[in-house]
Coordinates of C-alpha atoms and ligand atoms in Angstrom, one line a residue:
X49 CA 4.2 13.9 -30.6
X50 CA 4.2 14.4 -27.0
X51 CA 2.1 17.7 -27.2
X52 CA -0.3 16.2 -29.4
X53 CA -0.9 13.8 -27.2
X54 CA -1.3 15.9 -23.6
X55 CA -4.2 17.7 -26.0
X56 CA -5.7 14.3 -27.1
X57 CA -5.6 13.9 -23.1
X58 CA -6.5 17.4 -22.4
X59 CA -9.5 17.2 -24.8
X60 CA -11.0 13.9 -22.6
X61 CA -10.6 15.7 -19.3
X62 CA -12.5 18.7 -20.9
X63 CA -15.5 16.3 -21.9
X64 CA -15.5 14.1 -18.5
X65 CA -16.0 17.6 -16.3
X66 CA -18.5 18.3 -18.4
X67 CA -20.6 14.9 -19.0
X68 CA -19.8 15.1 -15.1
X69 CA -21.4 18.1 -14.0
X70 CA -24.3 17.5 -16.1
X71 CA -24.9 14.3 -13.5
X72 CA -25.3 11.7 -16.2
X73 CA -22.9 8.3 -16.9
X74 CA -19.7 10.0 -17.5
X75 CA -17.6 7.3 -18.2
X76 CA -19.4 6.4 -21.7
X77 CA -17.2 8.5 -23.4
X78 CA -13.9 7.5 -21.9
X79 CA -14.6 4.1 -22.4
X80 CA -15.5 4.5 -26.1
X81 CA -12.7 6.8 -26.7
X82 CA -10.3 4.0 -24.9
X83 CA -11.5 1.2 -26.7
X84 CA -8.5 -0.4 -28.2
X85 CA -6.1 1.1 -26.0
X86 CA -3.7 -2.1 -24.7
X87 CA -1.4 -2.4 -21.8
X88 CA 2.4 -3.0 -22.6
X89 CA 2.9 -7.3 -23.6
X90 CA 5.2 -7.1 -20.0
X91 CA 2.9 -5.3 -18.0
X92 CA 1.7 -7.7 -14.8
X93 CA -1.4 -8.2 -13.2
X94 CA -1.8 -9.4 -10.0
X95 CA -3.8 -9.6 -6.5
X96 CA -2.9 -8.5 -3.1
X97 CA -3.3 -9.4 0.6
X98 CA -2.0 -9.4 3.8
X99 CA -0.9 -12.1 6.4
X100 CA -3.2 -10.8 9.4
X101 CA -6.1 -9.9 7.2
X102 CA -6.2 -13.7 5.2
X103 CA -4.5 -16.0 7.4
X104 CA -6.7 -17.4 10.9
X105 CA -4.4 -19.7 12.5
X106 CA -3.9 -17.0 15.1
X107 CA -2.2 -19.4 17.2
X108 CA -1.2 -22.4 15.0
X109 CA 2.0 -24.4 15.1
X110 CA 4.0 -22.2 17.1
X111 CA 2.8 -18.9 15.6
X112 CA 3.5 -15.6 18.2
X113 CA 0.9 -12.9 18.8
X114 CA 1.3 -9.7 16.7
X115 CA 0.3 -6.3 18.0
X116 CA -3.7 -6.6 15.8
X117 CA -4.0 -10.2 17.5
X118 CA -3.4 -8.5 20.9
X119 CA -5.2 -5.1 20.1
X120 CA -8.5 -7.5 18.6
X121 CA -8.2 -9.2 21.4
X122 CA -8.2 -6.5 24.0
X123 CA -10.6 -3.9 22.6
X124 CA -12.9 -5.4 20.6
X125 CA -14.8 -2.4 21.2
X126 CA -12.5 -0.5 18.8
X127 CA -13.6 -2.8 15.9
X128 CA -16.8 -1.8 13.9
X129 CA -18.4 -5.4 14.1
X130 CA -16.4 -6.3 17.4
X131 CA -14.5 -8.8 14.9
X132 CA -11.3 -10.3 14.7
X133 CA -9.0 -12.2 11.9
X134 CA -8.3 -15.3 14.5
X135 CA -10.2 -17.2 11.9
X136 CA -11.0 -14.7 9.2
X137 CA -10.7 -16.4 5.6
X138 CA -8.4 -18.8 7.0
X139 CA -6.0 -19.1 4.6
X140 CA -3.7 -21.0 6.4
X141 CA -5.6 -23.9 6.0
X142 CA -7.3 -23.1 2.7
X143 CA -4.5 -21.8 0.3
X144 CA -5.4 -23.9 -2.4
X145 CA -8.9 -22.1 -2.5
X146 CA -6.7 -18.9 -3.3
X147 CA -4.4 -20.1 -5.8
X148 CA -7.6 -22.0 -7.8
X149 CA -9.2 -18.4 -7.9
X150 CA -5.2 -16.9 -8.5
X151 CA -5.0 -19.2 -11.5
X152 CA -8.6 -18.7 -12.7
X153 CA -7.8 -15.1 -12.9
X154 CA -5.0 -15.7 -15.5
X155 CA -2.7 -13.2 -12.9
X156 CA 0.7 -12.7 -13.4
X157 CA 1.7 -12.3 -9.8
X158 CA 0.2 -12.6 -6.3
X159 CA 1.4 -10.4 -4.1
X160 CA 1.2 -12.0 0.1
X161 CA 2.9 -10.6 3.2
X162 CA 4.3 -12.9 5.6
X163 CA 3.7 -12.6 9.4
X164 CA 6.7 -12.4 11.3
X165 CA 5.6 -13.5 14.3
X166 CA 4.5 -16.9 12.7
X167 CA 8.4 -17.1 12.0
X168 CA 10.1 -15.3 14.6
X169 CA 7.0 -15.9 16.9
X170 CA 9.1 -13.1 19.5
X171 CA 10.8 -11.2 17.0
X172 CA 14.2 -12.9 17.3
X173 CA 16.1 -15.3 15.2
X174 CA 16.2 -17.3 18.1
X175 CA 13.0 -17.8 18.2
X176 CA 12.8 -19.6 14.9
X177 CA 9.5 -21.2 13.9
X178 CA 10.0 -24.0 11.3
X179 CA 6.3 -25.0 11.0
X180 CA 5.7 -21.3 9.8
X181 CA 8.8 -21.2 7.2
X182 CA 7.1 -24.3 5.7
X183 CA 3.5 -22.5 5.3
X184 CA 5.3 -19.9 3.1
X185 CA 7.5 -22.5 1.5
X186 CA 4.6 -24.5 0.2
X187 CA 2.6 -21.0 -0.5
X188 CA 5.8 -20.3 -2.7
X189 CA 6.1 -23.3 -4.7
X190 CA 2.5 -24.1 -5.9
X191 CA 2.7 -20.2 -6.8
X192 CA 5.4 -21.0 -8.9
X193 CA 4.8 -24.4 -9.9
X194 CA 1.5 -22.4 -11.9
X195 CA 3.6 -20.2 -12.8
X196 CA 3.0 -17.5 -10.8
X197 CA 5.2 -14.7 -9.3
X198 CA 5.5 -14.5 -5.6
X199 CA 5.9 -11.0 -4.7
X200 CA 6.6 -10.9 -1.1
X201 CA 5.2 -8.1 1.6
X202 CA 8.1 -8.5 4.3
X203 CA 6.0 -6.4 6.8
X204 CA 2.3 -5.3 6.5
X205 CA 1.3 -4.3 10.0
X206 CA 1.4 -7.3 12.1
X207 CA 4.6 -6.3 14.6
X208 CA 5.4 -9.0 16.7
X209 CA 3.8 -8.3 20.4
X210 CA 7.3 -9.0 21.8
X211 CA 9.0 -6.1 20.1
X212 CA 6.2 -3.5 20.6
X213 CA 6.6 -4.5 24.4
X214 CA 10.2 -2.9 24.0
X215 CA 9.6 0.1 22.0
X216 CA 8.4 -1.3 18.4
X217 CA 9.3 1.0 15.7
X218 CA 10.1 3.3 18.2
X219 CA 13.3 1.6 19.4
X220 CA 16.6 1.8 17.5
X221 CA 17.6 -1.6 17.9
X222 CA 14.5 -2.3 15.9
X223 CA 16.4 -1.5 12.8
X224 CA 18.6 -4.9 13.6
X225 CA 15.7 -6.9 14.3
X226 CA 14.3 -6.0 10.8
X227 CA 17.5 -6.6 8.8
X228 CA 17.7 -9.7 10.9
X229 CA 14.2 -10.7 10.0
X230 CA 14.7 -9.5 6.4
X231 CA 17.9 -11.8 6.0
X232 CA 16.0 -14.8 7.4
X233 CA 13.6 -14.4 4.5
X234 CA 16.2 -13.8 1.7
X235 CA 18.1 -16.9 2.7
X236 CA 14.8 -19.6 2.7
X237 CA 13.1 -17.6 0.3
X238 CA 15.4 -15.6 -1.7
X239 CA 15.8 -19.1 -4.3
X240 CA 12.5 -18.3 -5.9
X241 CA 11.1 -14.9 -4.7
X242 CA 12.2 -12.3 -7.2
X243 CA 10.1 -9.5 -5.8
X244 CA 10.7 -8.1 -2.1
X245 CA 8.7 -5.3 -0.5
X246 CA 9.8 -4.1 2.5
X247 CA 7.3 -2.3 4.4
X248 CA 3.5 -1.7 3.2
X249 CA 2.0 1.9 3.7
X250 CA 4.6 3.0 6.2
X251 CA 2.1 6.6 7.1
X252 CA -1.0 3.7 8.0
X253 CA 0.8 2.5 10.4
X254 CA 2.9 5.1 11.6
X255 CA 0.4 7.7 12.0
X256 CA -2.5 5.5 13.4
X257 CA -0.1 3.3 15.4
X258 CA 2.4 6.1 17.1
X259 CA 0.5 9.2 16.7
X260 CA -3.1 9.3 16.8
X261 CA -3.7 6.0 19.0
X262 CA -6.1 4.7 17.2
X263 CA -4.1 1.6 15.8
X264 CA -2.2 -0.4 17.7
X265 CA 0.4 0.3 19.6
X266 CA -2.0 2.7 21.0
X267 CA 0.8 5.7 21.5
X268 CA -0.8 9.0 21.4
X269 CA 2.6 11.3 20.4
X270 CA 1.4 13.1 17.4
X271 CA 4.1 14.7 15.7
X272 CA 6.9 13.2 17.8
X273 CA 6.4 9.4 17.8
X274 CA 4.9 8.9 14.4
X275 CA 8.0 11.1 13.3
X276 CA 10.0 8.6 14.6
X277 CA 8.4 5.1 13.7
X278 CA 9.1 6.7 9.9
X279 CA 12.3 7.5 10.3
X280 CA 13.5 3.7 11.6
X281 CA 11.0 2.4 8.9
X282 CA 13.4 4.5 6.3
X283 CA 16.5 3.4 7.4
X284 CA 15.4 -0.3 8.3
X285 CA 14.4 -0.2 4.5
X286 CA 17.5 0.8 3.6
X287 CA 19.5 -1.8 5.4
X288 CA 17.6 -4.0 4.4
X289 CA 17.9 -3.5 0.5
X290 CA 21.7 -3.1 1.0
X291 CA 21.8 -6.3 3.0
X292 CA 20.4 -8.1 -0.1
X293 CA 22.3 -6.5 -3.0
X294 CA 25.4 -7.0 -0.8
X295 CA 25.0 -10.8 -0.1
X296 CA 22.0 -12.0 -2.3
X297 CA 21.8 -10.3 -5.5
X298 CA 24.5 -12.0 -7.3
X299 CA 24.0 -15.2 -5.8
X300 CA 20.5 -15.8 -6.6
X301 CA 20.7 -14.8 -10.8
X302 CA 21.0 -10.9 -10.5
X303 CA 16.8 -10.6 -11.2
X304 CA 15.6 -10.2 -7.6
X305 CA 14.3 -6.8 -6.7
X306 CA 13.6 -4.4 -3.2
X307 CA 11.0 -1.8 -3.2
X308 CA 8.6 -0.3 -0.6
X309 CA 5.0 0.5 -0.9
X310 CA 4.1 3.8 -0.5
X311 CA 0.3 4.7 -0.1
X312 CA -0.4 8.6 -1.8
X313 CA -3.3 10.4 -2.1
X314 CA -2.8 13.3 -5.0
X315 CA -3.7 16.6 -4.1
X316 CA -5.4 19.6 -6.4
X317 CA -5.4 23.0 -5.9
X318 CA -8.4 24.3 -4.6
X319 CA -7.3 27.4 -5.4
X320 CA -4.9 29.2 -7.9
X321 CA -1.9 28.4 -5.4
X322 CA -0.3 25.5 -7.3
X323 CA 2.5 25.8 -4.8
X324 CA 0.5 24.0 -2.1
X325 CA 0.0 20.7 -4.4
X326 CA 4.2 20.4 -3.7
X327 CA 3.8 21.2 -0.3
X328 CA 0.8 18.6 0.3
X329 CA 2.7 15.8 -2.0
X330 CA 5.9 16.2 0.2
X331 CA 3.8 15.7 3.6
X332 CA 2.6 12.6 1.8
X333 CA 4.5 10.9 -0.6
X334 CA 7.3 12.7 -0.1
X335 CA 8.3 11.9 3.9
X336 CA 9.5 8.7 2.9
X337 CA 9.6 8.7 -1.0
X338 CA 12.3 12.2 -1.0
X339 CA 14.8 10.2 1.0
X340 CA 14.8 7.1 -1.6
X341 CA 14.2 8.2 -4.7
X342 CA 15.4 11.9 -5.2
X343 CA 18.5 12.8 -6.4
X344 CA 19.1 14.5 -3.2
X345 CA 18.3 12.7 -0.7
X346 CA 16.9 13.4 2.6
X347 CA 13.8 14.2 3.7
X348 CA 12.4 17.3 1.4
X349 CA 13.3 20.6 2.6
X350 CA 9.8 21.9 3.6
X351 CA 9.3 19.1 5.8
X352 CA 12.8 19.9 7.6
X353 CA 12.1 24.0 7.6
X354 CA 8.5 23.7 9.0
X355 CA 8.9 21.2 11.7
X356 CA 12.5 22.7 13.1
X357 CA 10.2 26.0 13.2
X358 CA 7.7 24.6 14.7
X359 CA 9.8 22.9 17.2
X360 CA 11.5 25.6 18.1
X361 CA 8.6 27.5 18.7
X362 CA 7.1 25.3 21.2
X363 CA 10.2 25.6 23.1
X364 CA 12.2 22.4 22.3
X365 CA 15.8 21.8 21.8
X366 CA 15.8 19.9 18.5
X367 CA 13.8 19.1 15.7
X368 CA 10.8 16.8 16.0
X369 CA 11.7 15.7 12.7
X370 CA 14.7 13.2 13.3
X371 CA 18.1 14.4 11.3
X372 CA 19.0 12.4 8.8
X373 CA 22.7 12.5 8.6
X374 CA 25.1 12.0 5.9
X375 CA 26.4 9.0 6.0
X376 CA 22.4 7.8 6.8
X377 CA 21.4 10.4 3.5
X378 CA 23.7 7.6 1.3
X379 CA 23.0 4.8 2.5
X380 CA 18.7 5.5 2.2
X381 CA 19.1 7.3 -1.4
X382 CA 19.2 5.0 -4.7
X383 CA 17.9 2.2 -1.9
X384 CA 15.2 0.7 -4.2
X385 CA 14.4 -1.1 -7.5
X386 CA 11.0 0.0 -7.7
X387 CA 8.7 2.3 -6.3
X388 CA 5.4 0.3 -4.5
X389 CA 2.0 2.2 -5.0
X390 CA -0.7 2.3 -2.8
X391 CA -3.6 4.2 -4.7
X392 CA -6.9 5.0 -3.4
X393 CA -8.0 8.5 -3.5
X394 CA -7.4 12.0 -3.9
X395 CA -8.4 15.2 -1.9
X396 CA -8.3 19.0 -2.9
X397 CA -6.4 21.1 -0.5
X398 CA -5.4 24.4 0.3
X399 CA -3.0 26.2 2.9
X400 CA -4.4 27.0 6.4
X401 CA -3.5 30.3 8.4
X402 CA -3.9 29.6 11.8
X403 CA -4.1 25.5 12.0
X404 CA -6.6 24.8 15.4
X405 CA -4.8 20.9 15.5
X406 CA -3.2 20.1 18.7
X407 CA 0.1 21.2 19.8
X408 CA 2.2 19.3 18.1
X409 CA 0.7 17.4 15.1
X410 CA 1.1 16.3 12.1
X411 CA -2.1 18.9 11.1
X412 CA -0.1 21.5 12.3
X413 CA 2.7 21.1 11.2
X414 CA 1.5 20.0 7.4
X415 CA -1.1 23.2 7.1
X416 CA -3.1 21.7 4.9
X417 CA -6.8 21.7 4.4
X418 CA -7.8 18.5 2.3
X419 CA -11.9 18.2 1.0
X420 CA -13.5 16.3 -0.8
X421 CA -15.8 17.5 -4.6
X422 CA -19.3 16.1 -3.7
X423 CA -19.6 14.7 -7.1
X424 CA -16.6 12.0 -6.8
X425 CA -18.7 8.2 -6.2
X426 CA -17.9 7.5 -2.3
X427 CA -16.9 3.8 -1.7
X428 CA -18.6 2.2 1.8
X429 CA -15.2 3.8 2.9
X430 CA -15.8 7.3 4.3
X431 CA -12.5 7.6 3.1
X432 CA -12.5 6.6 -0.7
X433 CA -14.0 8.7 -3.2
X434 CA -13.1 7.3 -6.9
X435 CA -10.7 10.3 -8.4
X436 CA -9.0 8.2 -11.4
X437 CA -7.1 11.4 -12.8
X438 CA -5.7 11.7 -9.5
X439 CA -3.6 8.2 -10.3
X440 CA -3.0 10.0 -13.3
X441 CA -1.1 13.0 -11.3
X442 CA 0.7 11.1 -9.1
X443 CA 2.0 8.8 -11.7
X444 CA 3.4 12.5 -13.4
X445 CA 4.6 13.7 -9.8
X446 CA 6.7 10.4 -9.2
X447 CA 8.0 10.5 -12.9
X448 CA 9.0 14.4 -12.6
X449 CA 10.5 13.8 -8.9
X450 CA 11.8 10.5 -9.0
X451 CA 13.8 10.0 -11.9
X452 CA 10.6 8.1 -13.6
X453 CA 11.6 5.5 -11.2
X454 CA 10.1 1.8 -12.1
X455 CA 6.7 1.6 -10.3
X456 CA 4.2 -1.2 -9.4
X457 CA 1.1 0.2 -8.6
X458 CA 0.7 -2.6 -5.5
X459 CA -2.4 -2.0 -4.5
X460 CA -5.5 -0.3 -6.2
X461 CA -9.5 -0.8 -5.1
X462 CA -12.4 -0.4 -3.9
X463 CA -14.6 -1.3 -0.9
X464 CA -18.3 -2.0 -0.9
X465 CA -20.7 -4.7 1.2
X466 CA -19.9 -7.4 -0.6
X467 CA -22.8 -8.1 -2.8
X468 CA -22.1 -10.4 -6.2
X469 CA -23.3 -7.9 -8.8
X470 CA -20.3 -5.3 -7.8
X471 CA -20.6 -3.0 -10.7
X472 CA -19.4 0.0 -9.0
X473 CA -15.9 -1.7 -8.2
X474 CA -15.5 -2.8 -12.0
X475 CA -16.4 0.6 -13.2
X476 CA -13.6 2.1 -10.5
X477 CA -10.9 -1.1 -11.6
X478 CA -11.6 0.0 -14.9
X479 CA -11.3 4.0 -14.6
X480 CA -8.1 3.4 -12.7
X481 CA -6.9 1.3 -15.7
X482 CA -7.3 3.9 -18.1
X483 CA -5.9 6.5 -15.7
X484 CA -2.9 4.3 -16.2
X485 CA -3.0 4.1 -20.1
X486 CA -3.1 7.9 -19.5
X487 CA 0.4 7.8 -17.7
X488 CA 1.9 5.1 -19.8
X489 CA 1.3 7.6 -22.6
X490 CA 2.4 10.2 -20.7
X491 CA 5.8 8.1 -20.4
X492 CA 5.2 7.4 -16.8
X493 CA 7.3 4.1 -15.8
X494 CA 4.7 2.2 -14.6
X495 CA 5.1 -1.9 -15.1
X496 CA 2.2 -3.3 -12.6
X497 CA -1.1 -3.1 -11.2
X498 CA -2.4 -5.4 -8.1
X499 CA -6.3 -5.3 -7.2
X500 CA -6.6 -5.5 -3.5
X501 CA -7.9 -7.3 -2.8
X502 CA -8.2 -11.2 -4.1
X503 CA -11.0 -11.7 -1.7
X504 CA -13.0 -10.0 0.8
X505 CA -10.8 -9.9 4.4
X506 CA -10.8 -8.5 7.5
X507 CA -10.4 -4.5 6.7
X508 CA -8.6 -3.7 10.6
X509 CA -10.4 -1.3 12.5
X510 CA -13.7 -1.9 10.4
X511 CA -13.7 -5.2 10.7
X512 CA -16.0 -7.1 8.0
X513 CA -18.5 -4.1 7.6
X514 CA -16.3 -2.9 4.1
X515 CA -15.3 -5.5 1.6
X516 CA -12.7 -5.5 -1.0
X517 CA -12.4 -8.4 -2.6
X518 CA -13.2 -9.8 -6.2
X519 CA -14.4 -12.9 -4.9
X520 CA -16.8 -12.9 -1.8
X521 CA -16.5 -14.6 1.8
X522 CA -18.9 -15.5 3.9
X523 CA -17.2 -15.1 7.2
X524 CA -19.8 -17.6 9.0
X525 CA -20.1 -20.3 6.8
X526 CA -18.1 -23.2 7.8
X527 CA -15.9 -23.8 4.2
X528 CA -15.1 -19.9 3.8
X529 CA -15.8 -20.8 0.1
X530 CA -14.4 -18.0 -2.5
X531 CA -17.6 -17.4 -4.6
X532 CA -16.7 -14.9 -7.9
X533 CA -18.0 -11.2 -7.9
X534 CA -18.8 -10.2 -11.2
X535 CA -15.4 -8.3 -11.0
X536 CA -13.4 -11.2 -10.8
X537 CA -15.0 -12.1 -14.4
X538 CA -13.8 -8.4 -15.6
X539 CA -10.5 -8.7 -14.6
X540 CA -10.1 -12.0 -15.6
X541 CA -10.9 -10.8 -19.0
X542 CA -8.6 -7.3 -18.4
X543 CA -5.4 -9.8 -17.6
X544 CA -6.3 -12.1 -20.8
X545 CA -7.0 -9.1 -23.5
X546 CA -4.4 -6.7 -21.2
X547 CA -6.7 -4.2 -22.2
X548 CA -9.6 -2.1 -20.6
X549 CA -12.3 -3.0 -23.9
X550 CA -14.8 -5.5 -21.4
X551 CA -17.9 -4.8 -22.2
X552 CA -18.8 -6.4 -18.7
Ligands
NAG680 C1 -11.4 23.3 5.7 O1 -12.4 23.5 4.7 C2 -13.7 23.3 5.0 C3 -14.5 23.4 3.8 O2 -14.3 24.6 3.1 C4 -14.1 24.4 6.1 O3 -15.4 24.2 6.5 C5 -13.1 24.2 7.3 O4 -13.4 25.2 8.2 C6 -11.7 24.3 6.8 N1 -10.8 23.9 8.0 C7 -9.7 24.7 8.3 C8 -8.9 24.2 9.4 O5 -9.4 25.6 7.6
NAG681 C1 12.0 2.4 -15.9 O1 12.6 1.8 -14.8 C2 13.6 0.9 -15.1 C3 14.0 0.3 -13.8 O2 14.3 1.3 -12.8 C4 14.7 1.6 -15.8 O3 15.7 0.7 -16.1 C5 14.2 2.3 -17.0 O4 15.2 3.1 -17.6 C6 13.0 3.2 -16.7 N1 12.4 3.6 -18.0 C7 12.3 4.8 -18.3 C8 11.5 5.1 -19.6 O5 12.7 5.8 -17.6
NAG682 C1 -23.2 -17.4 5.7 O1 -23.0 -18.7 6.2 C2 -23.9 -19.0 7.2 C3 -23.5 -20.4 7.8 O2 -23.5 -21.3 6.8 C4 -25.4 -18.9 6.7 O3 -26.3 -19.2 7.8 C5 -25.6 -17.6 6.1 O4 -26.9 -17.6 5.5 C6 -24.6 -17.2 5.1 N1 -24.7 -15.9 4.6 C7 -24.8 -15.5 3.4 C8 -25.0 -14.0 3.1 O5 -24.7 -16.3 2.5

């Protein structure tokens, strides 16, 4: 059954190179073949966003400065548009504009992060915001009163100022702070939130933020620092998800569940060296997936051998790469209900000799070469090129690696200048759906899939200049009104039929 099946799938990969290489539409055929292929009756659909890219009320009702309202603030020049998100989409005056579009889309779930620093405006339980608990609250409950799912993004870059003044992710104490923060939000939310994410994209911030300065924090220590704010961001996860089966699992009905979201690329072979799609996947996905999900444990061994190399090499006592000890090793693995999965894009790679990267770096010490095929569709991103079998791959990687852990793909789209008529963003929704169907058949373990985003926000160091949403925003206009893309009709129709057979 199974190998008749990889052959059906086999067979459609054979006829989308070559429909693709001949230049014409080569998703005709997919689509026809696909037709009447249905998502699973409990698969969810949902939307995603994030507190600093939605909300405005910079500084509202008590509300602290994170590290983007300082960085925006500062060096505007950084932005593409000079921009900021102090008003943005101002969502947190005009949530009822987002659930009417929620509930017009028919979703299952929304998926919203909260800012921490608009309830611990410095970080610290003592610094307790009530005005900002009740923002949430109310967010919760009309969610749920339309029946709705909250899934809830505990951390999606906005740090509070306050702690990145003493260290941020870099300081071990920050580890407390989170599961402090954490239990703060289990014990007013935990009542009717049944899906918890710890930490979004870990490597966008981490890397950006602590290595190549071009994020806030602003910490150039590439391959040191970076190393580091992953490491905390691992074991802060983990004390966080024990905290809550520990003291809140049982008491609020046994159904809630902890994940992180992971964003990973999938790598091919640009070669005939298969080994290096491993090697590329563990410098990705692996850092922080090996250490959760594996059976092992720990961070993956080719990470541990190159970087204690490499580190030795340039003269140092220790390993760059922290050392995860035993005790740590148990506490991180089996830490999660479900795997979180950021999916945009994919690269080919192959291994590099003599890497020219700076002394130490993450380029250097990863070896890898990523490109892109000129005939993947590039999104206004420079960065996102549609590669739908790429979803495909990964899903397989996870469900080989990871014990076909549960996953919810938590975020999945694709940017453009926000013009009505999006075509090319339904045609990439759509491709990345059947990529899915292609795992699900596959017997990948895959249960969601969240568009980001609901509407068009501000996309950090761009600014306004590339737009994701599926309904537009017109920053300027005084009511921020959330007009419908034509996506938002497709995927309204997607979540009603759970199929992929629009003919939009
Ligand atoms: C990476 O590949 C590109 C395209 O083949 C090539 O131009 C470039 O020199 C390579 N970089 C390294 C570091 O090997
Ligand atoms: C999918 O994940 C769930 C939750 O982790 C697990 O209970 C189930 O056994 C998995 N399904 C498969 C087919 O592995
Ligand atoms: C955005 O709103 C401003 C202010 O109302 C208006 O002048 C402008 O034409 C609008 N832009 C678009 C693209 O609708």
């Amino acid at each position: 059954m199974e190998g008749i099946k990889i052959e059906k799938i086999f067979l459609l990969f054979q006829i989308f190179c070559i429909i693709s290489n001949r230049g014409g539409n080569s998703y005709a055929v997919i689509e026809s073949v696909n037709e009447s292929r249905k998502f699973p009756d409990k698969f969810l659909f949902g939307t995603s966003t994030s507190a600093y890219q939605i909300e405005g009320g910079w500084n509202e009702d008590g509300k602290g400065l994170s590290i983007w309202d300082t960085f925006t603030h500062e060096h505007p020049e950084k932005i593409a548009d000079r921009s900021n998100a102090d008003v943005g989409p101002d969502s947190y005056h005009r949530f009822d504009d987002d659930l009417k579009i929620i509930k017009e889309l028919g979703s299952d779930f929304y998926r919203f992060s909260i800012s921490w620093p608009r309830v611990m405006p410095t970080g610290d339980i003592s610094s307790l915001n009530k005005a900002g608990l009740k923002y949430y609250d109310d967010v919760i409950n009309k969610l749920l009163e339309n029946n709705i799912e909250p899934m809830v993004t505990m951390f999606h870059y906005d740090l509070p100022q306050k702690l990145t003044d003493i260290g941020g992710f870099t300081n071990p104490l920050f580890l407390k702070y989170f599961e402090n923060y954490a239990e703060l939000l289990y014990i007013h939310f935990g009542d009717r939130v049944k899906y918890w994410i710890t930490f979004n994209e870990p490597f966008d911030y981490c890397h950006p933020g602590y290595g190549e300065a071009t994020y806030p924090p602003l910490i150039e220590s590439d391959g040191i620092a970076n190393y580091l704010c992953l490491d905390h961001t691992i074991k802060a996860h983990a004390m966080a998800y024990r905290l809550y089966r520990m003291k809140y699992y049982e008491k609020y009905g046994k159904i809630g569940k902890v994940g992180i979201t992971i964003s990973s690329r999938f790598y091919f072979s640009k070669s005939n060296d298969e080994s290096i799609v491993d090697r590329g996947m563990q410098f990705m996905l692996g850092w922080l997936a090996h250490p959760i999900y594996s059976k092992a444990g720990g961070y993956p061994e080719v990470l541990i051998e190159e970087i204690g190399r490499n580190s030795l090499g340039e003269g140092r006592a220790w390993s760059r790469l922290p050392t995860m000890s035993e005790d740590w090793k148990n506490l991180i693995r089996g830490s999660a209900d479900f795997l979180g999965l950021n999916y945009y894009t994919s690269r080919y790679i192959e291994y590099v000799e003599s890497p020219k990267g700076k002394s130490p770096s993450l380029e250097r010490d990863a070896r890898i070469n990523a490109t892109v095929d000129p005939q993947w569709k590039r999104a206004k991103s420079t960065w996102l090129y549609s590669v739908p079998r790429g979803l495909t791959g990964l899903l397989g990687f996870i469900k080989d690696q990871y014990s076909n852990v549960e996953v919810m793909i938590t975020e999945n789209g694709f940017s453009d200048d926000g013009q009505l008529n999006d075509d090319d963003r339904i045609q990439y929704i759509k491709d990345h759906l059947n990529a899915i169907l292609d795992a699900i058949d596959q017997g990948c373990n895959v249960t969601a899939y969240t568009v980001w985003s609901l509407i068009d926000n501000f996309e950090w160091v761009y600014g306004y200049t590339e737009r994701f949403g599926l309904y537009y925003v017109n920053m300027s206009s005084p009511n921020k009104e959330r007009i419908a893309k034509k996506s938002a009709k497709f995927y309204t129709d997607v979540i009603k039929s759970h199929s992929v057979s629009s003919n939009l």
